[in-house]
mmCIF file of C-alpha atoms in Angstrom:
data_model
loop_
_atom_site.group_PDB
_atom_site.id
_atom_site.type_symbol
_atom_site.label_atom_id
_atom_site.label_comp_id
_atom_site.label_asym_id
_atom_site.label_seq_id
_atom_site.Cartn_x
_atom_site.Cartn_y
_atom_site.Cartn_z
ATOM 1 C CA UNK A 1 -18.632 -8.350 3.566
ATOM 2 C CA UNK A 2 -19.890 -6.094 0.786
ATOM 3 C CA UNK A 3 -17.291 -5.169 -1.820
ATOM 4 C CA UNK A 4 -16.760 -1.393 -2.054
ATOM 5 C CA UNK A 5 -14.611 0.251 -4.735
ATOM 6 C CA UNK A 6 -14.003 3.882 -5.625
ATOM 7 C CA UNK A 7 -12.851 6.119 -8.445
ATOM 8 C CA UNK A 8 -10.943 9.134 -7.136
ATOM 9 C CA UNK A 9 -9.780 11.541 -9.861
ATOM 10 C CA UNK A 10 -8.172 14.930 -9.304
ATOM 11 C CA UNK A 11 -9.938 17.802 -11.122
ATOM 12 C CA UNK A 12 -6.805 19.103 -12.841
ATOM 13 C CA UNK A 13 -7.907 18.470 -16.428
ATOM 14 C CA UNK A 14 -10.205 16.407 -18.617
ATOM 15 C CA UNK A 15 -10.499 12.640 -18.180
ATOM 16 C CA UNK A 16 -8.824 10.507 -20.852
ATOM 17 C CA UNK A 17 -8.958 6.903 -22.018
ATOM 18 C CA UNK A 18 -6.792 5.735 -19.134
ATOM 19 C CA UNK A 19 -9.196 7.262 -16.616
ATOM 20 C CA UNK A 20 -12.123 5.628 -18.399
ATOM 21 C CA UNK A 21 -10.445 2.237 -18.190
ATOM 22 C CA UNK A 22 -9.743 2.627 -14.466
ATOM 23 C CA UNK A 23 -13.254 3.881 -13.664
ATOM 24 C CA UNK A 24 -14.871 1.080 -15.673
ATOM 25 C CA UNK A 25 -12.639 -1.522 -13.993
ATOM 26 C CA UNK A 26 -13.600 -0.361 -10.495
ATOM 27 C CA UNK A 27 -17.286 0.111 -11.397
ATOM 28 C CA UNK A 28 -17.552 -3.315 -13.007
ATOM 29 C CA UNK A 29 -15.905 -5.025 -10.040
ATOM 30 C CA UNK A 30 -18.394 -3.454 -7.638
ATOM 31 C CA UNK A 31 -21.480 -4.090 -9.740
ATOM 32 C CA UNK A 32 -20.498 -7.697 -10.558
ATOM 33 C CA UNK A 33 -20.209 -8.423 -6.818
ATOM 34 C CA UNK A 34 -23.423 -6.608 -5.911
ATOM 35 C CA UNK A 35 -21.311 -4.038 -4.070
ATOM 36 C CA UNK A 36 -20.941 -0.279 -3.984
ATOM 37 C CA UNK A 37 -19.025 2.088 -6.253
ATOM 38 C CA UNK A 38 -18.023 5.464 -4.804
ATOM 39 C CA UNK A 39 -16.907 8.658 -6.506
ATOM 40 C CA UNK A 40 -14.420 10.876 -4.706
ATOM 41 C CA UNK A 41 -12.990 14.165 -5.970
ATOM 42 C CA UNK A 42 -9.403 14.544 -4.741
ATOM 43 C CA UNK A 43 -9.067 18.319 -4.972
ATOM 44 C CA UNK A 44 -6.605 19.037 -2.178
ATOM 45 C CA UNK A 45 -4.181 20.918 -4.469
ATOM 46 C CA UNK A 46 -5.586 24.476 -4.649
ATOM 47 C CA UNK A 47 -3.089 25.547 -7.301
ATOM 48 C CA UNK A 48 -4.118 22.949 -9.922
ATOM 49 C CA UNK A 49 -7.688 21.871 -9.172
ATOM 50 C CA UNK A 50 -10.560 23.729 -10.854
ATOM 51 C CA UNK A 51 -14.363 23.569 -10.391
ATOM 52 C CA UNK A 52 -14.855 23.379 -14.152
ATOM 53 C CA UNK A 53 -12.725 20.221 -14.271
ATOM 54 C CA UNK A 54 -14.842 18.659 -11.521
ATOM 55 C CA UNK A 55 -18.002 19.397 -13.524
ATOM 56 C CA UNK A 56 -16.351 17.845 -16.580
ATOM 57 C CA UNK A 57 -15.548 14.659 -14.620
ATOM 58 C CA UNK A 58 -19.218 14.201 -13.735
ATOM 59 C CA UNK A 59 -20.169 14.842 -17.354
ATOM 60 C CA UNK A 60 -17.641 12.322 -18.669
ATOM 61 C CA UNK A 61 -18.640 9.576 -16.239
ATOM 62 C CA UNK A 62 -22.327 10.066 -17.013
ATOM 63 C CA UNK A 63 -21.516 9.815 -20.737
ATOM 64 C CA UNK A 64 -19.704 6.521 -20.079
ATOM 65 C CA UNK A 65 -22.874 5.229 -18.436
ATOM 66 C CA UNK A 66 -21.484 4.988 -14.910
ATOM 67 C CA UNK A 67 -23.382 5.689 -11.719
ATOM 68 C CA UNK A 68 -22.175 5.795 -8.133
ATOM 69 C CA UNK A 69 -23.563 5.147 -4.682
ATOM 70 C CA UNK A 70 -24.096 7.932 -2.186
ATOM 71 C CA UNK A 71 -22.913 11.531 -2.431
ATOM 72 C CA UNK A 72 -19.645 12.529 -4.047
ATOM 73 C CA UNK A 73 -16.966 13.185 -1.436
ATOM 74 C CA UNK A 74 -14.987 16.322 -2.185
ATOM 75 C CA UNK A 75 -11.743 16.355 -0.204
ATOM 76 C CA UNK A 76 -11.521 20.144 -0.025
ATOM 77 C CA UNK A 77 -14.679 20.085 2.131
ATOM 78 C CA UNK A 78 -12.969 17.967 4.793
ATOM 79 C CA UNK A 79 -9.660 19.652 5.555
ATOM 80 C CA UNK A 80 -10.446 19.667 9.279
ATOM 81 C CA UNK A 81 -10.615 15.852 9.238
ATOM 82 C CA UNK A 82 -7.127 15.600 7.777
ATOM 83 C CA UNK A 83 -5.776 18.283 10.108
ATOM 84 C CA UNK A 84 -6.962 16.199 13.069
ATOM 85 C CA UNK A 85 -4.958 13.195 11.829
ATOM 86 C CA UNK A 86 -1.866 15.361 11.336
ATOM 87 C CA UNK A 87 -2.284 16.705 14.864
ATOM 88 C CA UNK A 88 -2.542 13.168 16.239
ATOM 89 C CA UNK A 89 0.619 12.053 14.448
ATOM 90 C CA UNK A 90 2.485 15.168 15.632
ATOM 91 C CA UNK A 91 1.388 14.496 19.212
ATOM 92 C CA UNK A 92 2.941 11.033 18.939
ATOM 93 C CA UNK A 93 6.218 12.489 17.696
ATOM 94 C CA UNK A 94 5.902 10.813 14.298
ATOM 95 C CA UNK A 95 6.249 13.939 12.145
ATOM 96 C CA UNK A 96 8.915 16.601 11.758
ATOM 97 C CA UNK A 97 9.088 19.966 10.026
ATOM 98 C CA UNK A 98 11.183 20.040 6.872
ATOM 99 C CA UNK A 99 12.082 23.435 5.417
ATOM 100 C CA UNK A 100 14.192 22.026 2.603
ATOM 101 C CA UNK A 101 12.935 22.569 -0.924
ATOM 102 C CA UNK A 102 12.689 19.767 -3.457
ATOM 103 C CA UNK A 103 15.762 21.220 -5.161
ATOM 104 C CA UNK A 104 17.721 21.222 -1.889
ATOM 105 C CA UNK A 105 16.882 17.563 -1.269
ATOM 106 C CA UNK A 106 17.664 16.439 -4.817
ATOM 107 C CA UNK A 107 20.990 18.230 -4.652
ATOM 108 C CA UNK A 108 21.824 16.510 -1.371
ATOM 109 C CA UNK A 109 20.828 13.131 -2.786
ATOM 110 C CA UNK A 110 23.050 13.711 -5.798
ATOM 111 C CA UNK A 111 25.999 14.219 -3.482
ATOM 112 C CA UNK A 112 25.228 11.077 -1.479
ATOM 113 C CA UNK A 113 27.359 7.930 -1.920
ATOM 114 C CA UNK A 114 24.442 5.954 -3.327
ATOM 115 C CA UNK A 115 23.456 8.577 -5.881
ATOM 116 C CA UNK A 116 19.966 9.636 -6.946
ATOM 117 C CA UNK A 117 18.284 6.335 -6.026
ATOM 118 C CA UNK A 118 18.714 7.047 -2.311
ATOM 119 C CA UNK A 119 15.364 7.461 -0.505
ATOM 120 C CA UNK A 120 14.536 10.959 0.731
ATOM 121 C CA UNK A 121 15.148 10.995 4.491
ATOM 122 C CA UNK A 122 16.424 14.502 5.276
ATOM 123 C CA UNK A 123 15.659 14.324 8.994
ATOM 124 C CA UNK A 124 14.620 17.210 11.267
ATOM 125 C CA UNK A 125 16.534 20.466 11.484
ATOM 126 C CA UNK A 126 18.523 21.267 14.640
ATOM 127 C CA UNK A 127 16.211 23.016 17.160
ATOM 128 C CA UNK A 128 17.953 26.384 16.917
ATOM 129 C CA UNK A 129 17.821 26.348 13.123
ATOM 130 C CA UNK A 130 14.153 25.348 13.144
ATOM 131 C CA UNK A 131 13.311 28.164 15.545
ATOM 132 C CA UNK A 132 15.126 30.653 13.322
ATOM 133 C CA UNK A 133 13.270 29.451 10.225
ATOM 134 C CA UNK A 134 9.918 29.594 11.992
ATOM 135 C CA UNK A 135 10.630 33.175 13.099
ATOM 136 C CA UNK A 136 11.280 34.058 9.458
ATOM 137 C CA UNK A 137 7.949 32.527 8.422
ATOM 138 C CA UNK A 138 9.644 30.034 6.126
ATOM 139 C CA UNK A 139 7.428 27.466 4.388
ATOM 140 C CA UNK A 140 7.763 23.890 5.536
ATOM 141 C CA UNK A 141 6.325 20.410 5.073
ATOM 142 C CA UNK A 142 5.414 17.863 7.711
ATOM 143 C CA UNK A 143 7.271 14.632 6.929
ATOM 144 C CA UNK A 144 6.569 11.189 8.346
ATOM 145 C CA UNK A 145 9.551 10.244 10.511
ATOM 146 C CA UNK A 146 10.263 6.637 9.529
ATOM 147 C CA UNK A 147 12.753 6.087 12.327
ATOM 148 C CA UNK A 148 10.158 7.081 14.930
ATOM 149 C CA UNK A 149 7.383 5.144 13.141
ATOM 150 C CA UNK A 150 9.468 1.993 13.212
ATOM 151 C CA UNK A 151 10.176 2.412 16.908
ATOM 152 C CA UNK A 152 6.504 3.089 17.652
ATOM 153 C CA UNK A 153 5.354 -0.085 15.897
ATOM 154 C CA UNK A 154 8.163 -2.334 17.065
ATOM 155 C CA UNK A 155 10.330 -4.557 14.902
ATOM 156 C CA UNK A 156 7.885 -7.443 14.688
ATOM 157 C CA UNK A 157 4.977 -5.285 13.501
ATOM 158 C CA UNK A 158 7.239 -3.328 11.145
ATOM 159 C CA UNK A 159 8.581 -6.463 9.496
ATOM 160 C CA UNK A 160 5.164 -8.115 9.411
ATOM 161 C CA UNK A 161 3.290 -5.459 7.420
ATOM 162 C CA UNK A 162 1.799 -6.831 4.199
ATOM 163 C CA UNK A 163 -0.971 -6.130 1.723
ATOM 164 C CA UNK A 164 -3.095 -8.393 -0.459
ATOM 165 C CA UNK A 165 -2.608 -7.794 -4.189
ATOM 166 C CA UNK A 166 -5.279 -9.261 -6.461
ATOM 167 C CA UNK A 167 -3.911 -7.562 -9.563
ATOM 168 C CA UNK A 168 -0.297 -7.265 -10.638
ATOM 169 C CA UNK A 169 2.501 -4.931 -9.633
ATOM 170 C CA UNK A 170 5.115 -3.587 -12.068
ATOM 171 C CA UNK A 171 7.278 -6.678 -11.502
ATOM 172 C CA UNK A 172 4.376 -9.124 -11.489
ATOM 173 C CA UNK A 173 3.811 -8.888 -7.725
ATOM 174 C CA UNK A 174 0.693 -10.799 -6.732
ATOM 175 C CA UNK A 175 -0.800 -12.274 -3.581
ATOM 176 C CA UNK A 176 0.630 -11.318 -0.193
ATOM 177 C CA UNK A 177 3.199 -8.541 -0.657
ATOM 178 C CA UNK A 178 5.606 -7.448 2.075
ATOM 179 C CA UNK A 179 5.519 -3.733 2.818
ATOM 180 C CA UNK A 180 8.711 -1.716 2.264
ATOM 181 C CA UNK A 181 7.976 1.801 3.595
ATOM 182 C CA UNK A 182 11.671 2.637 3.855
ATOM 183 C CA UNK A 183 11.932 2.635 0.046
ATOM 184 C CA UNK A 184 9.937 5.885 -0.134
ATOM 185 C CA UNK A 185 11.796 7.644 2.660
ATOM 186 C CA UNK A 186 10.246 10.270 4.923
ATOM 187 C CA UNK A 187 7.251 11.172 2.770
ATOM 188 C CA UNK A 188 5.432 14.514 3.020
ATOM 189 C CA UNK A 189 2.040 14.203 4.719
ATOM 190 C CA UNK A 190 1.141 17.903 4.940
ATOM 191 C CA UNK A 191 2.401 21.321 3.928
ATOM 192 C CA UNK A 192 2.140 24.625 5.713
ATOM 193 C CA UNK A 193 0.576 26.319 2.685
ATOM 194 C CA UNK A 194 -1.374 23.566 0.856
ATOM 195 C CA UNK A 195 -2.473 21.440 3.811
ATOM 196 C CA UNK A 196 -2.744 17.655 3.607
ATOM 197 C CA UNK A 197 -0.820 15.617 1.049
ATOM 198 C CA UNK A 198 -2.098 12.743 -1.085
ATOM 199 C CA UNK A 199 -0.902 9.750 0.971
ATOM 200 C CA UNK A 200 -2.684 10.817 4.132
ATOM 201 C CA UNK A 201 -5.891 12.052 2.500
ATOM 202 C CA UNK A 202 -6.401 8.919 0.429
ATOM 203 C CA UNK A 203 -5.824 6.486 3.294
ATOM 204 C CA UNK A 204 -8.072 8.499 5.597
ATOM 205 C CA UNK A 205 -10.907 8.537 3.077
ATOM 206 C CA UNK A 206 -10.595 4.877 2.133
ATOM 207 C CA UNK A 207 -10.950 3.989 5.827
ATOM 208 C CA UNK A 208 -13.775 6.450 6.472
ATOM 209 C CA UNK A 209 -15.761 5.350 3.420
ATOM 210 C CA UNK A 210 -15.284 1.639 4.032
ATOM 211 C CA UNK A 211 -13.465 0.949 0.779
ATOM 212 C CA UNK A 212 -12.690 -2.779 0.710
ATOM 213 C CA UNK A 213 -10.921 -2.942 -2.675
ATOM 214 C CA UNK A 214 -8.676 -0.228 -4.069
ATOM 215 C CA UNK A 215 -8.762 -0.636 -7.849
ATOM 216 C CA UNK A 216 -6.239 1.626 -9.574
ATOM 217 C CA UNK A 217 -3.397 1.809 -12.067
ATOM 218 C CA UNK A 218 -0.117 -0.009 -11.676
ATOM 219 C CA UNK A 219 1.700 3.337 -11.500
ATOM 220 C CA UNK A 220 0.416 3.686 -7.920
ATOM 221 C CA UNK A 221 1.657 0.283 -6.771
ATOM 222 C CA UNK A 222 4.679 1.700 -4.911
ATOM 223 C CA UNK A 223 2.465 4.206 -3.100
ATOM 224 C CA UNK A 224 0.749 1.257 -1.437
ATOM 225 C CA UNK A 225 3.806 0.640 0.763
ATOM 226 C CA UNK A 226 3.575 4.098 2.340
ATOM 227 C CA UNK A 227 -0.190 3.964 2.609
ATOM 228 C CA UNK A 228 -0.115 0.621 4.414
ATOM 229 C CA UNK A 229 2.283 2.138 6.932
ATOM 230 C CA UNK A 230 -0.094 5.036 7.572
ATOM 231 C CA UNK A 231 -3.017 2.612 7.955
ATOM 232 C CA UNK A 232 -1.030 0.583 10.454
ATOM 233 C CA UNK A 233 0.017 3.630 12.476
ATOM 234 C CA UNK A 234 -3.569 4.928 12.606
ATOM 235 C CA UNK A 235 -5.227 1.551 13.204
ATOM 236 C CA UNK A 236 -7.211 1.833 9.982
ATOM 237 C CA UNK A 237 -8.351 -1.284 8.092
ATOM 238 C CA UNK A 238 -6.271 -2.528 5.164
ATOM 239 C CA UNK A 239 -8.196 -2.819 1.904
ATOM 240 C CA UNK A 240 -7.385 -5.365 -0.763
ATOM 241 C CA UNK A 241 -5.546 -3.893 -3.756
ATOM 242 C CA UNK A 242 -6.084 -4.554 -7.451
ATOM 243 C CA UNK A 243 -3.533 -2.715 -9.541
ATOM 244 C CA UNK A 244 -4.382 -2.903 -13.221
ATOM 245 C CA UNK A 245 -2.403 -2.380 -16.401
ATOM 246 C CA UNK A 246 -1.894 1.103 -17.812
ATOM 247 C CA UNK A 247 -3.219 2.025 -21.216
ATOM 248 C CA UNK A 248 -0.688 3.321 -23.700
ATOM 249 C CA UNK A 249 -0.904 4.975 -27.086
ATOM 250 C CA UNK A 250 0.640 3.835 -30.366
ATOM 251 C CA UNK A 251 3.944 5.381 -29.253
ATOM 252 C CA UNK A 252 4.013 3.195 -26.131
ATOM 253 C CA UNK A 253 3.553 6.141 -23.791
ATOM 254 C CA UNK A 254 0.788 6.123 -21.196
ATOM 255 C CA UNK A 255 -2.084 8.499 -21.719
ATOM 256 C CA UNK A 256 -1.909 11.872 -19.968
ATOM 257 C CA UNK A 257 -4.246 14.829 -19.464
ATOM 258 C CA UNK A 258 -1.995 17.012 -21.589
ATOM 259 C CA UNK A 259 -2.775 14.825 -24.611
ATOM 260 C CA UNK A 260 -6.119 16.281 -25.681
ATOM 261 C CA UNK A 261 -6.563 13.800 -28.518
ATOM 262 C CA UNK A 262 -7.519 11.012 -26.106
ATOM 263 C CA UNK A 263 -9.683 12.973 -23.679
ATOM 264 C CA UNK A 264 -13.262 11.782 -23.451
ATOM 265 C CA UNK A 265 -14.482 15.229 -24.473
ATOM 266 C CA UNK A 266 -12.423 15.158 -27.667
ATOM 267 C CA UNK A 267 -13.527 11.613 -28.462
ATOM 268 C CA UNK A 268 -17.154 12.711 -28.135
ATOM 269 C CA UNK A 269 -16.468 15.654 -30.409
ATOM 270 C CA UNK A 270 -15.069 13.224 -32.975
ATOM 271 C CA UNK A 271 -18.303 11.253 -32.898
ATOM 272 C CA UNK A 272 -17.043 8.294 -30.857
ATOM 273 C CA UNK A 273 -19.893 6.743 -28.890
ATOM 274 C CA UNK A 274 -19.619 5.629 -25.285
ATOM 275 C CA UNK A 275 -20.580 2.119 -26.367
ATOM 276 C CA UNK A 276 -17.725 2.027 -28.913
ATOM 277 C CA UNK A 277 -15.209 3.269 -26.358
ATOM 278 C CA UNK A 278 -16.336 0.724 -23.748
ATOM 279 C CA UNK A 279 -15.944 -2.043 -26.313
ATOM 280 C CA UNK A 280 -12.479 -0.786 -27.274
ATOM 281 C CA UNK A 281 -11.469 -0.852 -23.592
ATOM 282 C CA UNK A 282 -12.802 -4.375 -23.118
ATOM 283 C CA UNK A 283 -16.141 -3.592 -21.487
ATOM 284 C CA UNK A 284 -18.856 -4.760 -23.840
ATOM 285 C CA UNK A 285 -21.764 -3.374 -21.870
ATOM 286 C CA UNK A 286 -22.569 -1.152 -18.920
ATOM 287 C CA UNK A 287 -25.794 -1.101 -16.960
#
């Protein structure tokens, strides 16, 4: 089977050193195996994503010396695909409307016996309350109903979900990892106003594009548990995961888009060459 990786940034700002490291890691893995490297633009958030940032991503990757196979997939062009998955999950009774705001849920968690570490599982509203809120045009999110998902899969399948980790998780997890979807609670899969949420869009696209190895930062390790549940519910293939270390600055903090000093654009402006940056990141040559 051909190895297929992807780099999937959100166009919400300029790429930084951490992005470069992740893109180079995924690109190198694909090229070393004679496989394919895909570029996907995850622009499902209309309030934060900008066309100029997408153009800058292409510019930065070209400067790094990276190429990709096939056309760039832009998620905003495929909202109907995601809506169809949401409709299928709703038809199976696996989603519920949640009108509670993030503040409402955090306040409720704070009052819970187990404190703020309790997973978010607000549950559906009573039918009469839901009808009243819908009549008012209140905004809502579609949440994955873990209780129903567990019943739909059955106890054996639920307990038997795993994923293959070729990298390392935050606690050194490696090899076959047992899935713990309950740790994330009833995650949001879609919103009335913004459409599909990250977990559903990314799993859908990985399956559609035939991604065999998800190469990404260790900060997304916990998201894998939810995404494996979605893959199992939808009958989508499970890729192998390689979570890599996160780059940090001299202060020990991971790089972020708000820190302009480490963006690839700023590094170029300072006269840093792509070759020098690749060497600094541990990639002596590209191409």
